[in-house]
mmCIF file of C-alpha atoms in Angstrom:
data_model
loop_
_atom_site.group_PDB
_atom_site.id
_atom_site.type_symbol
_atom_site.label_atom_id
_atom_site.label_comp_id
_atom_site.label_asym_id
_atom_site.label_seq_id
_atom_site.Cartn_x
_atom_site.Cartn_y
_atom_site.Cartn_z
ATOM 1 C CA MET A 1 4.663 33.260 -44.827
ATOM 2 C CA LYS A 2 7.485 31.421 -42.440
ATOM 3 C CA THR A 3 10.458 28.836 -43.896
ATOM 4 C CA ASP A 4 13.264 27.833 -41.802
ATOM 5 C CA ILE A 5 16.024 26.138 -43.424
ATOM 6 C CA ILE A 6 18.495 24.318 -42.232
ATOM 7 C CA LEU A 7 21.898 24.450 -44.016
ATOM 8 C CA CYS A 8 24.892 21.766 -43.474
ATOM 9 C CA GLY A 9 27.754 20.160 -44.870
ATOM 10 C CA VAL A 10 31.993 20.488 -44.670
ATOM 11 C CA GLY A 11 33.653 23.480 -44.752
ATOM 12 C CA GLY A 12 34.677 24.743 -47.316
ATOM 13 C CA GLN A 13 31.436 23.372 -49.698
ATOM 14 C CA GLY A 14 29.695 26.806 -49.748
ATOM 15 C CA ILE A 15 27.281 26.198 -47.565
ATOM 16 C CA LEU A 16 27.500 29.896 -46.276
ATOM 17 C CA SER A 17 27.343 31.202 -49.599
ATOM 18 C CA ILE A 18 23.582 29.464 -50.186
ATOM 19 C CA ALA A 19 22.663 31.144 -47.096
ATOM 20 C CA THR A 20 23.599 34.565 -48.323
ATOM 21 C CA ILE A 21 22.082 34.128 -51.339
ATOM 22 C CA ILE A 22 19.332 33.038 -49.499
ATOM 23 C CA GLY A 23 19.231 35.500 -47.186
ATOM 24 C CA GLU A 24 19.801 38.384 -49.734
ATOM 25 C CA ALA A 25 16.536 37.314 -51.223
ATOM 26 C CA ALA A 26 14.592 37.235 -49.059
ATOM 27 C CA MET A 27 15.598 41.139 -47.443
ATOM 28 C CA ASN A 28 14.744 42.235 -51.117
ATOM 29 C CA ASP A 29 11.435 40.830 -51.113
ATOM 30 C CA ASN A 30 11.046 42.735 -47.850
ATOM 31 C CA LEU A 31 11.286 39.823 -45.216
ATOM 32 C CA TYR A 32 12.332 39.219 -41.840
ATOM 33 C CA ILE A 33 15.718 36.916 -41.638
ATOM 34 C CA LYS A 34 17.641 35.954 -38.432
ATOM 35 C CA GLN A 35 20.331 33.714 -38.623
ATOM 36 C CA ALA A 36 22.928 31.473 -36.813
ATOM 37 C CA GLU A 37 25.743 29.969 -38.243
ATOM 38 C CA VAL A 38 28.088 27.036 -36.434
ATOM 39 C CA HIS A 39 31.929 26.919 -38.705
ATOM 40 C CA GLY A 40 33.391 23.218 -36.986
ATOM 41 C CA MET A 41 36.767 23.215 -38.076
ATOM 42 C CA SER A 42 35.755 23.676 -41.558
ATOM 43 C CA GLN A 43 39.543 24.615 -42.353
ATOM 44 C CA ARG A 44 39.507 20.550 -42.132
ATOM 45 C CA GLY A 45 36.839 19.725 -43.205
ATOM 46 C CA GLY A 46 34.851 20.178 -40.632
ATOM 47 C CA ASP A 47 30.976 20.697 -39.880
ATOM 48 C CA VAL A 48 29.074 23.568 -41.076
ATOM 49 C CA GLN A 49 25.530 24.349 -40.195
ATOM 50 C CA SER A 50 23.573 27.150 -40.527
ATOM 51 C CA ASN A 51 19.987 28.380 -39.428
ATOM 52 C CA LEU A 52 17.884 30.418 -41.417
ATOM 53 C CA ARG A 53 14.641 31.939 -40.591
ATOM 54 C CA ILE A 54 12.614 33.624 -42.989
ATOM 55 C CA SER A 55 9.195 35.458 -42.382
ATOM 56 C CA SER A 56 6.771 38.046 -43.412
ATOM 57 C CA ASP A 57 6.436 38.511 -39.523
ATOM 58 C CA PRO A 58 9.099 39.560 -37.030
ATOM 59 C CA ILE A 59 11.319 36.507 -35.392
ATOM 60 C CA SER A 60 12.139 36.285 -32.005
ATOM 61 C CA SER A 61 15.003 33.618 -32.229
ATOM 62 C CA ASP A 62 17.577 32.927 -34.477
ATOM 63 C CA LEU A 63 17.522 29.028 -33.732
ATOM 64 C CA ILE A 64 15.164 26.462 -35.219
ATOM 65 C CA ALA A 65 13.828 24.104 -32.614
ATOM 66 C CA LEU A 66 13.360 19.992 -32.984
ATOM 67 C CA GLY A 67 10.590 19.107 -35.710
ATOM 68 C CA GLN A 68 10.469 22.524 -37.211
ATOM 69 C CA ALA A 69 12.705 22.973 -39.913
ATOM 70 C CA ASP A 70 11.086 23.418 -43.552
ATOM 71 C CA VAL A 71 13.645 22.564 -45.605
ATOM 72 C CA ILE A 72 17.305 20.972 -44.891
ATOM 73 C CA ILE A 73 19.575 21.889 -47.797
ATOM 74 C CA SER A 74 22.737 19.698 -46.890
ATOM 75 C CA MET A 75 26.531 19.673 -48.760
ATOM 76 C CA GLU A 76 26.474 15.771 -47.968
ATOM 77 C CA PRO A 77 23.823 13.035 -47.726
ATOM 78 C CA MET A 78 25.380 12.084 -44.103
ATOM 79 C CA GLU A 79 25.290 15.746 -42.560
ATOM 80 C CA ALA A 80 21.023 16.086 -43.706
ATOM 81 C CA LEU A 81 20.824 12.936 -41.550
ATOM 82 C CA ARG A 82 22.406 14.375 -38.597
ATOM 83 C CA TYR A 83 20.096 17.499 -38.216
ATOM 84 C CA LEU A 84 16.779 15.011 -39.339
ATOM 85 C CA PRO A 85 15.053 15.650 -36.117
ATOM 86 C CA TYR A 86 14.747 19.220 -36.333
ATOM 87 C CA LEU A 87 13.047 18.806 -39.799
ATOM 88 C CA ASN A 88 9.079 18.885 -39.411
ATOM 89 C CA LYS A 89 6.555 16.054 -41.063
ATOM 90 C CA ASN A 90 6.294 17.546 -44.335
ATOM 91 C CA GLY A 91 9.485 19.117 -44.326
ATOM 92 C CA TRP A 92 11.911 18.850 -47.401
ATOM 93 C CA ILE A 93 16.013 16.996 -47.761
ATOM 94 C CA ILE A 94 17.830 18.725 -51.099
ATOM 95 C CA THR A 95 20.527 16.699 -50.485
ATOM 96 C CA SER A 96 24.032 15.785 -53.016
ATOM 97 C CA SER A 97 24.406 12.145 -53.074
ATOM 98 C CA THR A 98 28.002 12.715 -53.123
ATOM 99 C CA PRO A 99 29.862 11.810 -49.784
ATOM 100 C CA PHE A 100 32.850 13.295 -48.449
ATOM 101 C CA VAL A 101 34.475 11.204 -46.052
ATOM 102 C CA ASN A 102 36.415 12.592 -43.303
ATOM 103 C CA ILE A 103 36.171 10.406 -40.490
ATOM 104 C CA PRO A 104 37.326 6.827 -40.606
ATOM 105 C CA ASN A 105 34.235 5.643 -39.185
ATOM 106 C CA TYR A 106 32.001 6.631 -42.883
ATOM 107 C CA PRO A 107 28.748 4.983 -42.930
ATOM 108 C CA ASP A 108 28.520 3.105 -46.374
ATOM 109 C CA MET A 109 26.265 5.122 -48.309
ATOM 110 C CA GLU A 110 23.809 2.106 -48.941
ATOM 111 C CA VAL A 111 22.816 3.067 -45.772
ATOM 112 C CA ILE A 112 22.386 6.179 -46.460
ATOM 113 C CA LYS A 113 20.557 5.939 -49.363
ATOM 114 C CA GLU A 114 18.327 3.360 -47.684
ATOM 115 C CA GLU A 115 17.642 5.810 -45.052
ATOM 116 C CA TYR A 116 16.528 8.256 -47.702
ATOM 117 C CA ALA A 117 14.128 6.185 -49.639
ATOM 118 C CA LYS A 118 12.353 5.336 -46.071
ATOM 119 C CA MET A 119 11.242 9.375 -46.254
ATOM 120 C CA GLU A 120 9.223 11.189 -48.709
ATOM 121 C CA ASN A 121 10.342 14.915 -49.469
ATOM 122 C CA VAL A 122 13.513 14.572 -50.578
ATOM 123 C CA ILE A 123 16.034 15.506 -53.378
ATOM 124 C CA MET A 124 19.117 14.049 -53.711
ATOM 125 C CA ILE A 125 21.411 14.903 -56.278
ATOM 126 C CA ASP A 126 25.278 14.197 -57.782
ATOM 127 C CA ILE A 127 26.068 17.915 -57.762
ATOM 128 C CA GLU A 128 29.650 17.592 -57.569
ATOM 129 C CA ARG A 129 28.966 15.866 -61.209
ATOM 130 C CA LEU A 130 26.654 18.058 -62.457
ATOM 131 C CA ALA A 131 29.069 20.649 -61.902
ATOM 132 C CA LYS A 132 31.827 19.203 -63.712
ATOM 133 C CA GLU A 133 29.566 18.227 -66.515
ATOM 134 C CA ASN A 134 28.289 21.774 -67.530
ATOM 135 C CA GLY A 135 31.734 23.647 -66.286
ATOM 136 C CA VAL A 136 30.647 25.189 -63.892
ATOM 137 C CA PRO A 137 32.891 23.324 -61.130
ATOM 138 C CA ARG A 138 32.811 26.116 -58.472
ATOM 139 C CA SER A 139 29.490 25.827 -58.898
ATOM 140 C CA ALA A 140 27.956 22.889 -57.259
ATOM 141 C CA ASN A 141 26.049 24.555 -54.464
ATOM 142 C CA VAL A 142 24.271 26.697 -56.149
ATOM 143 C CA ILE A 143 23.099 24.137 -58.343
ATOM 144 C CA LEU A 144 22.008 22.952 -54.643
ATOM 145 C CA LEU A 145 20.299 25.919 -54.244
ATOM 146 C CA GLY A 146 18.586 25.374 -57.698
ATOM 147 C CA ALA A 147 17.483 21.854 -56.713
ATOM 148 C CA ALA A 148 15.922 23.089 -53.575
ATOM 149 C CA GLN A 149 13.938 26.435 -55.072
ATOM 150 C CA LYS A 150 10.920 25.237 -55.216
ATOM 151 C CA ALA A 151 10.835 23.701 -51.253
ATOM 152 C CA LEU A 152 11.959 27.191 -50.232
ATOM 153 C CA GLY A 153 8.955 28.816 -51.508
ATOM 154 C CA MET A 154 11.247 31.903 -53.430
ATOM 155 C CA ASP A 155 10.500 33.416 -56.843
ATOM 156 C CA TYR A 156 13.899 32.168 -59.131
ATOM 157 C CA GLU A 157 13.805 35.609 -60.397
ATOM 158 C CA LYS A 158 14.573 36.600 -57.100
ATOM 159 C CA LEU A 159 17.445 33.843 -56.222
ATOM 160 C CA GLN A 160 18.794 34.998 -59.595
ATOM 161 C CA ALA A 161 18.869 38.567 -58.073
ATOM 162 C CA ALA A 162 20.505 37.910 -54.768
ATOM 163 C CA ILE A 163 23.196 36.122 -57.029
ATOM 164 C CA ALA A 164 23.813 38.851 -59.334
ATOM 165 C CA ARG A 165 24.135 41.054 -56.251
ATOM 166 C CA VAL A 166 25.717 38.475 -54.461
ATOM 167 C CA PHE A 167 28.431 37.795 -56.833
ATOM 168 C CA GLY A 168 28.496 41.024 -58.721
ATOM 169 C CA ARG A 169 32.082 41.917 -57.237
ATOM 170 C CA LYS A 170 33.853 39.410 -58.685
ATOM 171 C CA GLY A 171 32.496 39.600 -62.479
ATOM 172 C CA GLU A 172 30.448 38.940 -64.825
ATOM 173 C CA GLN A 173 31.696 35.521 -65.332
ATOM 174 C CA VAL A 174 31.031 34.366 -62.026
ATOM 175 C CA VAL A 175 27.468 35.845 -62.273
ATOM 176 C CA GLU A 176 26.950 33.962 -65.432
ATOM 177 C CA ALA A 177 28.560 30.735 -63.667
ATOM 178 C CA ASN A 178 26.170 30.881 -60.777
ATOM 179 C CA PHE A 179 22.798 31.452 -63.179
ATOM 180 C CA LYS A 180 24.152 28.621 -64.862
ATOM 181 C CA ALA A 181 24.283 26.065 -61.800
ATOM 182 C CA LEU A 182 21.009 27.596 -60.613
ATOM 183 C CA ALA A 183 19.250 26.661 -63.703
ATOM 184 C CA ILE A 184 21.157 22.928 -63.757
ATOM 185 C CA GLY A 185 19.631 22.612 -60.367
ATOM 186 C CA LYS A 186 16.408 24.161 -61.127
ATOM 187 C CA GLU A 187 15.900 21.231 -63.799
ATOM 188 C CA ALA A 188 17.108 18.573 -61.636
ATOM 189 C CA GLN A 189 14.520 19.044 -59.118
ATOM 190 C CA ARG A 190 11.757 17.869 -61.427
#
């Protein structure tokens, strides 16, 4: 078993929380993990990216080579396209459909949607809307994780257990909100 994951987005969107949950689930499944993070100017809405490699065998490097990523999970639609050269030919992109316009020359969303329409294995969902409509506005990132669950090849219950461990110190309400978000994402992947 081997899964190479690129997580990307804009600072403050919860990318590193997703990486922590996936890593926790993998470690509790006795898998090897390696992670490399790139923090841009996250406090100002800059690029944040994490390479997360999971395997049943020891892993030499924490970096994912071009054409080797199995999954790109992106909190921002343009950011996923930035890492497209890393995706393998059968890889998946799971992305938010809501742009975070933080640069003056941000491409038109129709152009971005046209790029995605050319690809197979894409799940694009409005996680912001789903989070607000379902009363979990701070858990949009976990909705995206739920949508990625099948592409990651991870058991849903193991992700739930990881959420309980990662957010347990924040209280039962936070854990329950994230359980709800994970379920919303799982349903949205269909």
